[in-house]
Structures are given as C-alpha cells and as structure tokens.
XYZ file of C-alpha atoms in Angstrom:
360
model
C 16.302 44.242 12.446
C 12.978 44.182 10.598
C 13.298 40.464 9.856
C 13.638 39.776 13.589
C 10.443 41.720 14.280
C 8.642 39.719 11.569
C 9.664 36.470 13.281
C 8.700 37.846 16.697
C 5.192 38.824 15.548
C 4.729 35.610 13.526
C 5.642 33.388 16.464
C 3.425 35.347 18.848
C 0.440 34.994 16.492
C 1.129 31.269 16.131
C 1.289 30.991 19.933
C -2.212 32.500 20.135
C -3.712 30.529 17.236
C -1.806 27.277 17.978
C -2.472 25.488 14.651
C -2.297 21.699 14.835
C -0.180 19.422 12.670
C 3.567 19.004 12.352
C 4.232 20.632 8.966
C 4.089 24.231 10.209
C 6.150 23.325 13.287
C 8.986 21.875 11.226
C 8.736 24.773 8.768
C 9.243 27.230 11.634
C 12.270 25.215 12.778
C 13.769 25.306 9.272
C 13.164 29.062 8.940
C 14.803 29.784 12.303
C 17.753 27.561 11.364
C 18.074 29.384 8.025
C 18.068 32.731 9.837
C 21.099 31.451 11.724
C 22.861 29.751 8.817
C 22.547 32.520 6.237
C 23.885 35.311 8.436
C 27.215 37.038 7.831
C 29.452 38.579 10.528
C 26.761 38.514 13.213
C 27.457 37.237 16.716
C 30.616 37.535 18.805
C 31.781 34.011 17.923
C 30.911 34.072 14.206
C 34.516 34.412 13.013
C 35.679 31.822 15.539
C 33.239 29.186 14.265
C 34.002 30.074 10.652
C 37.750 29.730 11.241
C 37.355 26.415 13.070
C 35.290 25.029 10.207
C 37.574 26.374 7.468
C 40.673 24.965 9.211
C 39.397 21.372 9.165
C 41.439 19.159 6.845
C 39.276 16.280 5.611
C 42.332 14.366 4.357
C 44.717 14.752 7.283
C 42.552 14.542 10.392
C 44.089 16.125 13.490
C 43.150 13.593 16.189
C 44.606 15.727 18.990
C 42.380 18.617 17.942
C 39.301 16.417 18.399
C 39.919 16.463 22.139
C 41.084 20.068 22.463
C 37.795 21.125 20.863
C 34.747 19.044 21.776
C 34.843 15.882 19.582
C 31.187 15.598 18.555
C 31.170 19.235 17.473
C 34.238 18.651 15.286
C 32.836 15.355 13.995
C 29.689 17.131 12.756
C 31.866 19.803 11.137
C 33.998 17.102 9.508
C 30.961 15.265 8.070
C 29.455 18.486 6.693
C 32.781 19.376 5.074
C 33.197 15.900 3.549
C 29.884 16.425 1.753
C 31.017 19.822 0.489
C 28.965 22.066 2.753
C 30.060 25.616 3.498
C 30.357 27.065 6.990
C 26.903 28.567 6.417
C 25.402 25.108 5.997
C 27.345 23.960 9.058
C 25.807 26.739 11.171
C 22.372 25.962 9.714
C 22.763 22.274 10.557
C 23.833 22.932 14.161
C 20.891 25.298 14.624
C 18.492 22.785 13.080
C 19.643 19.991 15.427
C 19.213 22.220 18.482
C 15.711 23.312 17.482
C 14.624 19.754 16.665
C 15.917 18.635 20.077
C 13.820 21.378 21.671
C 10.769 20.216 19.681
C 11.377 16.623 20.803
C 11.454 17.811 24.429
C 8.060 19.512 24.068
C 6.648 16.274 22.637
C 8.003 14.234 25.545
C 6.429 16.692 27.993
C 3.170 16.617 25.978
C 3.196 20.420 25.707
C 0.173 21.230 23.569
C 1.221 24.720 22.492
C 4.621 24.236 20.881
C 4.475 27.730 19.371
C 4.244 29.383 22.780
C 7.387 27.524 23.797
C 9.276 28.460 20.641
C 8.116 32.092 20.990
C 9.610 32.201 24.508
C 12.724 30.459 23.201
C 13.136 32.943 20.343
C 12.707 35.958 22.620
C 14.941 34.776 25.471
C 17.536 32.368 24.062
C 17.635 32.227 20.266
C 20.185 34.969 19.593
C 22.520 33.844 22.344
C 22.303 30.125 21.497
C 22.260 30.344 17.683
C 24.222 33.505 16.840
C 26.811 33.492 19.613
C 27.613 30.537 21.913
C 26.396 27.922 19.426
C 28.052 24.883 21.011
C 26.645 25.883 24.373
C 23.142 26.307 22.953
C 23.209 22.926 21.230
C 24.519 21.310 24.401
C 21.643 22.819 26.398
C 19.014 21.468 23.989
C 20.517 17.963 23.919
C 21.010 17.714 27.689
C 17.456 18.877 28.456
C 16.156 16.316 25.957
C 18.255 13.735 27.786
C 16.762 14.833 31.112
C 13.225 14.391 29.810
C 13.985 10.928 28.419
C 15.499 10.106 31.824
C 12.443 11.208 33.815
C 10.071 9.482 31.371
C 11.687 6.152 32.215
C 13.934 5.770 29.161
C 17.202 6.184 31.031
C 19.333 4.692 28.280
C 18.261 7.360 25.789
C 18.582 9.938 28.536
C 22.215 9.035 29.159
C 22.956 9.012 25.413
C 21.602 12.520 24.837
C 23.295 13.926 27.945
C 26.579 12.373 26.768
C 26.057 13.843 23.295
C 25.576 17.246 24.898
C 28.810 16.765 26.842
C 30.694 15.905 23.650
C 29.338 19.051 21.996
C 30.491 21.157 24.955
C 32.315 19.704 27.952
C 30.125 21.674 30.370
C 27.415 19.145 29.490
C 29.348 16.434 31.343
C 28.741 18.333 34.591
C 25.032 18.284 33.755
C 25.124 14.480 33.915
C 25.797 14.711 37.646
C 23.475 17.690 38.054
C 20.455 15.463 37.360
C 20.782 13.912 40.826
C 20.400 17.349 42.396
C 17.525 18.404 40.141
C 15.328 15.476 41.160
C 15.453 16.256 44.883
C 12.557 17.776 46.811
C 13.758 21.038 48.359
C 11.989 22.236 51.485
C 11.110 25.934 52.004
C 13.571 26.369 54.859
C 16.443 25.008 52.762
C 15.596 27.296 49.834
C 15.437 30.454 51.953
C 18.689 29.631 53.784
C 20.412 28.846 50.461
C 19.424 32.141 48.830
C 20.408 34.201 51.884
C 23.737 32.335 52.177
C 24.477 32.929 48.481
C 23.856 36.642 48.916
C 26.111 36.851 52.000
C 28.897 34.804 50.339
C 28.877 37.080 47.295
C 29.144 40.217 49.430
C 31.884 39.258 51.913
C 34.429 38.086 49.330
C 34.264 34.307 49.719
C 33.376 33.739 46.059
C 35.906 36.241 44.697
C 38.632 34.537 46.739
C 37.765 31.108 45.359
C 37.622 32.416 41.779
C 41.009 34.124 42.194
C 42.573 30.904 43.476
C 41.103 28.952 40.571
C 43.249 30.946 38.122
C 46.306 28.901 39.182
C 44.693 25.567 38.247
C 46.560 23.947 35.325
C 44.887 24.057 31.879
C 41.677 25.856 32.914
C 43.349 28.501 35.107
C 44.574 30.727 32.247
C 41.145 30.652 30.622
C 39.465 31.674 33.896
C 42.034 34.451 34.288
C 41.287 35.672 30.749
C 37.561 35.827 31.396
C 37.814 37.707 34.695
C 40.710 40.040 33.793
C 40.651 40.619 30.021
C 37.231 39.645 28.718
C 34.442 42.160 29.207
C 33.137 41.629 32.747
C 29.835 42.992 33.978
C 28.531 42.955 37.529
C 25.079 41.517 37.284
C 24.231 42.004 40.935
C 20.957 40.929 42.480
C 19.066 42.325 39.522
C 15.359 42.757 39.005
C 15.461 39.698 36.732
C 16.810 37.534 39.548
C 14.170 38.889 41.907
C 11.451 38.092 39.344
C 12.817 34.565 38.888
C 12.918 34.097 42.670
C 9.299 35.178 43.061
C 8.250 33.083 40.058
C 9.897 29.993 41.501
C 8.354 30.485 44.938
C 4.922 31.132 43.401
C 5.094 28.036 41.207
C 6.592 25.823 43.897
C 4.345 26.713 46.809
C 1.093 27.837 45.265
C 0.439 26.869 41.678
C 2.183 23.482 41.467
C 2.785 22.403 45.051
C 1.534 18.826 44.799
C 2.804 18.376 41.232
C 6.303 19.441 42.302
C 6.521 16.627 44.820
C 4.807 13.965 42.702
C 5.992 14.628 39.127
C 9.692 14.153 38.489
C 9.808 16.128 35.224
C 8.289 19.168 36.949
C 10.779 18.855 39.793
C 13.630 18.997 37.268
C 12.199 22.152 35.700
C 11.425 24.045 38.917
C 14.662 23.038 40.631
C 16.595 24.303 37.602
C 14.911 27.678 38.040
C 15.823 27.682 41.739
C 19.474 26.784 41.048
C 19.631 29.518 38.418
C 18.575 32.102 40.994
C 20.986 30.677 43.585
C 23.989 30.715 41.243
C 23.010 34.098 39.811
C 23.159 35.609 43.288
C 26.299 33.692 44.286
C 28.292 34.619 41.163
C 26.832 38.067 40.617
C 30.286 39.664 40.173
C 31.283 37.293 37.380
C 28.868 37.773 34.512
C 30.566 35.391 32.088
C 30.178 32.487 34.553
C 26.609 33.455 35.433
C 25.687 33.656 31.752
C 26.979 30.188 30.842
C 25.656 28.323 33.868
C 22.318 30.036 34.362
C 21.420 30.125 30.666
C 21.382 26.325 30.737
C 19.181 26.287 33.835
C 16.931 29.119 32.643
C 15.951 27.088 29.602
C 13.431 25.564 32.027
C 11.318 28.715 31.459
C 10.623 27.583 27.896
C 8.884 24.493 29.269
C 7.216 25.838 32.406
C 5.474 28.836 30.802
C 3.428 26.699 28.343
C 2.506 24.470 31.307
C 1.153 27.487 33.177
C -0.879 28.356 30.084
C -2.387 24.849 29.995
C -3.450 25.221 33.611
C -5.383 28.438 33.016
C -6.497 28.347 29.374
C -10.065 27.346 30.346
C -10.598 30.864 31.706
C -10.678 33.445 28.887
C -9.897 36.440 31.095
C -6.906 34.651 32.623
C -5.658 33.698 29.163
C -5.850 37.344 28.096
C -3.913 38.485 31.178
C -1.410 35.661 30.661
C -0.637 36.736 27.095
C -0.357 40.401 28.097
C 2.234 39.495 30.746
C 4.153 37.140 28.445
C 4.144 39.617 25.561
C 5.341 42.496 27.760
C 8.110 40.389 29.289
C 9.332 39.012 25.958
C 9.261 42.419 24.241
C 11.613 43.772 26.911
C 14.059 40.857 26.698
C 13.823 40.663 22.906
C 14.662 44.375 22.649
C 17.583 43.998 25.057
C 18.923 41.074 23.015
C 18.929 43.145 19.837
C 20.890 45.864 21.645
C 23.608 43.463 22.858
C 27.043 44.975 22.078
C 30.132 43.087 20.957
C 32.111 42.001 24.063
C 35.293 43.940 23.282
C 33.821 46.701 21.127
C 30.709 48.407 22.470
C 30.381 50.535 19.336
C 29.051 47.511 17.415
C 26.001 45.345 18.015
C 26.208 41.564 17.919
C 22.969 40.729 16.106
C 21.851 43.765 14.151
C 21.449 44.955 11.529
C 20.842 41.549 9.981
C 23.208 40.701 7.126
C 23.018 37.539 5.042
C 24.716 35.908 2.061
C 21.770 36.920 -0.137
C 22.189 40.663 0.531
C-alpha cells in the first residue's frame, strides 16, 4: 500500500507545482503503466486476463474467438505474444495506451495542468480501469479521445477512435450513438423532471421489471442473469456521491459555466456526461454492476472538468488554496475507499492491496 501513497503524494505535489515540458509527463505515464504491468494477483480480473493471454495460439488463430472477445483487444494481445511479450508486458502496454489517450485528450482540450487531471484520474479511476476492468478502462480513454477529436472538428479521427474503443469493448459502440445526446442543450426544467422521474421509476419497480425481462434475451440474457443473481450485487441507492454530483452539475451548468455550456461543444459533452451519470445512477440504483460500468465511463468527465475549474480561479490565491483543500479532501476519501475494495466473491480479500509485483 505504501507505493500507492507515494504515487498519490507525488501526483498531488506535481499538480501544485505543474512543471512544464513533456518528459516528466510521459515518465509519469510510464511509471503508472509499470505499476499496472508488474503486479501479481491484484484485481478481480487479473487471472481472467492472464488466462486469455496465455490461451492465445499464435500459430493456429481462432477466428471465432476474435468476435466472442472484442477483436482489437485480442489483436493487441496477439501482436504482443508474437514478439515474445509476457502477460505482464501485455498489461503494461494496455495501461500505457489508455494513459497516453488520456494525455492526448488533455492536449486537445488545452488543459494547462495535466498533473491535476492525472491526480484526479489516479485517485478516482486508476485502480478500477487498470487493475480490474482493463478493457473497459481502455475503451473509456479511447472513446473520450474520439469525442474530443469530434468536437474539435476532426470528425474522421473522432469516428476512428470511438470505433477503436468499441472494438476494445463492445459497450463503446453504444457510445458512438451517445455523442448525439451529449451535444444537446438541456434546459433546467427537463433536467429536474428527468432526475425526479428516474427516482420514481427506481422506487416503484419499473426498472427492476425491465431488468428481469431482459434476462430472457438470447446471448446477453444469461450474462445479465449472472450479474443480478450470482455476482455480488450492491444497492447503491441515491448516495451522497450522487447528490454531490447532482449539485456539482447544477452549479457548473447554471452558475460557473452557463454561457460556455451553450456555446462550447466540448464543455457540453463533459457536463452532459456528468448529468447522465447522475440520472442513470439514480435510475439503476439497485443494480450496482450496471451503474458501475455505465457511470464510470460518464464520470471520466470529472478528470477534465476539475482542471478547467482550476484554470478559471487560479488568478486568486485564496481561491486556489480552497480549491486544493477541497480536491485533496475529496480524493483522499475516494482513494482510501478504492484501496479497501474487496474481491467481488470473497470479501475477506482486497482487490488492490497489499501491492505484489514480479520483483518481490
């Protein structure tokens, strides 16, 4: 656990100092990717990814398997194996791609404090996206990069990166159509009605009925049934986190960035993602596994919006001090909770700690 704390403190100090130049930025990316790649038996899906990689036959390629498991993910695994890489290098490489995609997004958005963004990312998403649901995390990074190319006017590159995300994890294909919703201007009345309706629908059984019916759908039905009946389910409820996100969205949308929301497409994507995360979190509050996958993609918007808030207020020293106190307090709480995450089917073990690596 001590190595995690070292990274946490290092990234926070870099966020405050914000050194210029690209060398340190890429070094941080490599170190975070190494932290992922060198680990042993950490993360709920570690054995699954190891077994998938070890089962790949570079001589007799199983074409059918390329479509049962997302093809671009398997293609990357195949290339790494052809060159003799171990599953550790494979995990390192996937992590490296995801972090570089995140860095490219910050450059497209002209975020001046990359380290603040990566500090938020490390505290809120790193363990989940790089130690656990790795395909999902890589998909999120690629699709968001595609979104930012799309809103910057380079739609061809945008479509390519969104498609790449979809071929890493099929959920990314849905995100291609989600972009049309994210660029809309939502009025206050619509937002309030939507949140209230989501709360009512979750309480009177409409959602649970739909989810139960979905278990009879061919192919995906058994998997849905497994997640809601066998896999560890947790009722998230309308938690304090959702309430905080709701207030944050409303504050940003109607006070801090009102005119920017309507005039800047990239900001509309980010703030609307936060709104949809709250909406779906309330709607699906009884089905944690669905909330976690869908909202984690949308909540990645926090990594981009928080550095933007900093840029807006950094001219005032007292506000900067208050800003960092709030950010540090919030990230310490979530970082601590992440380290205490239990294994899904065995609560006696933790997913991410203590840290074990191949060099131990």
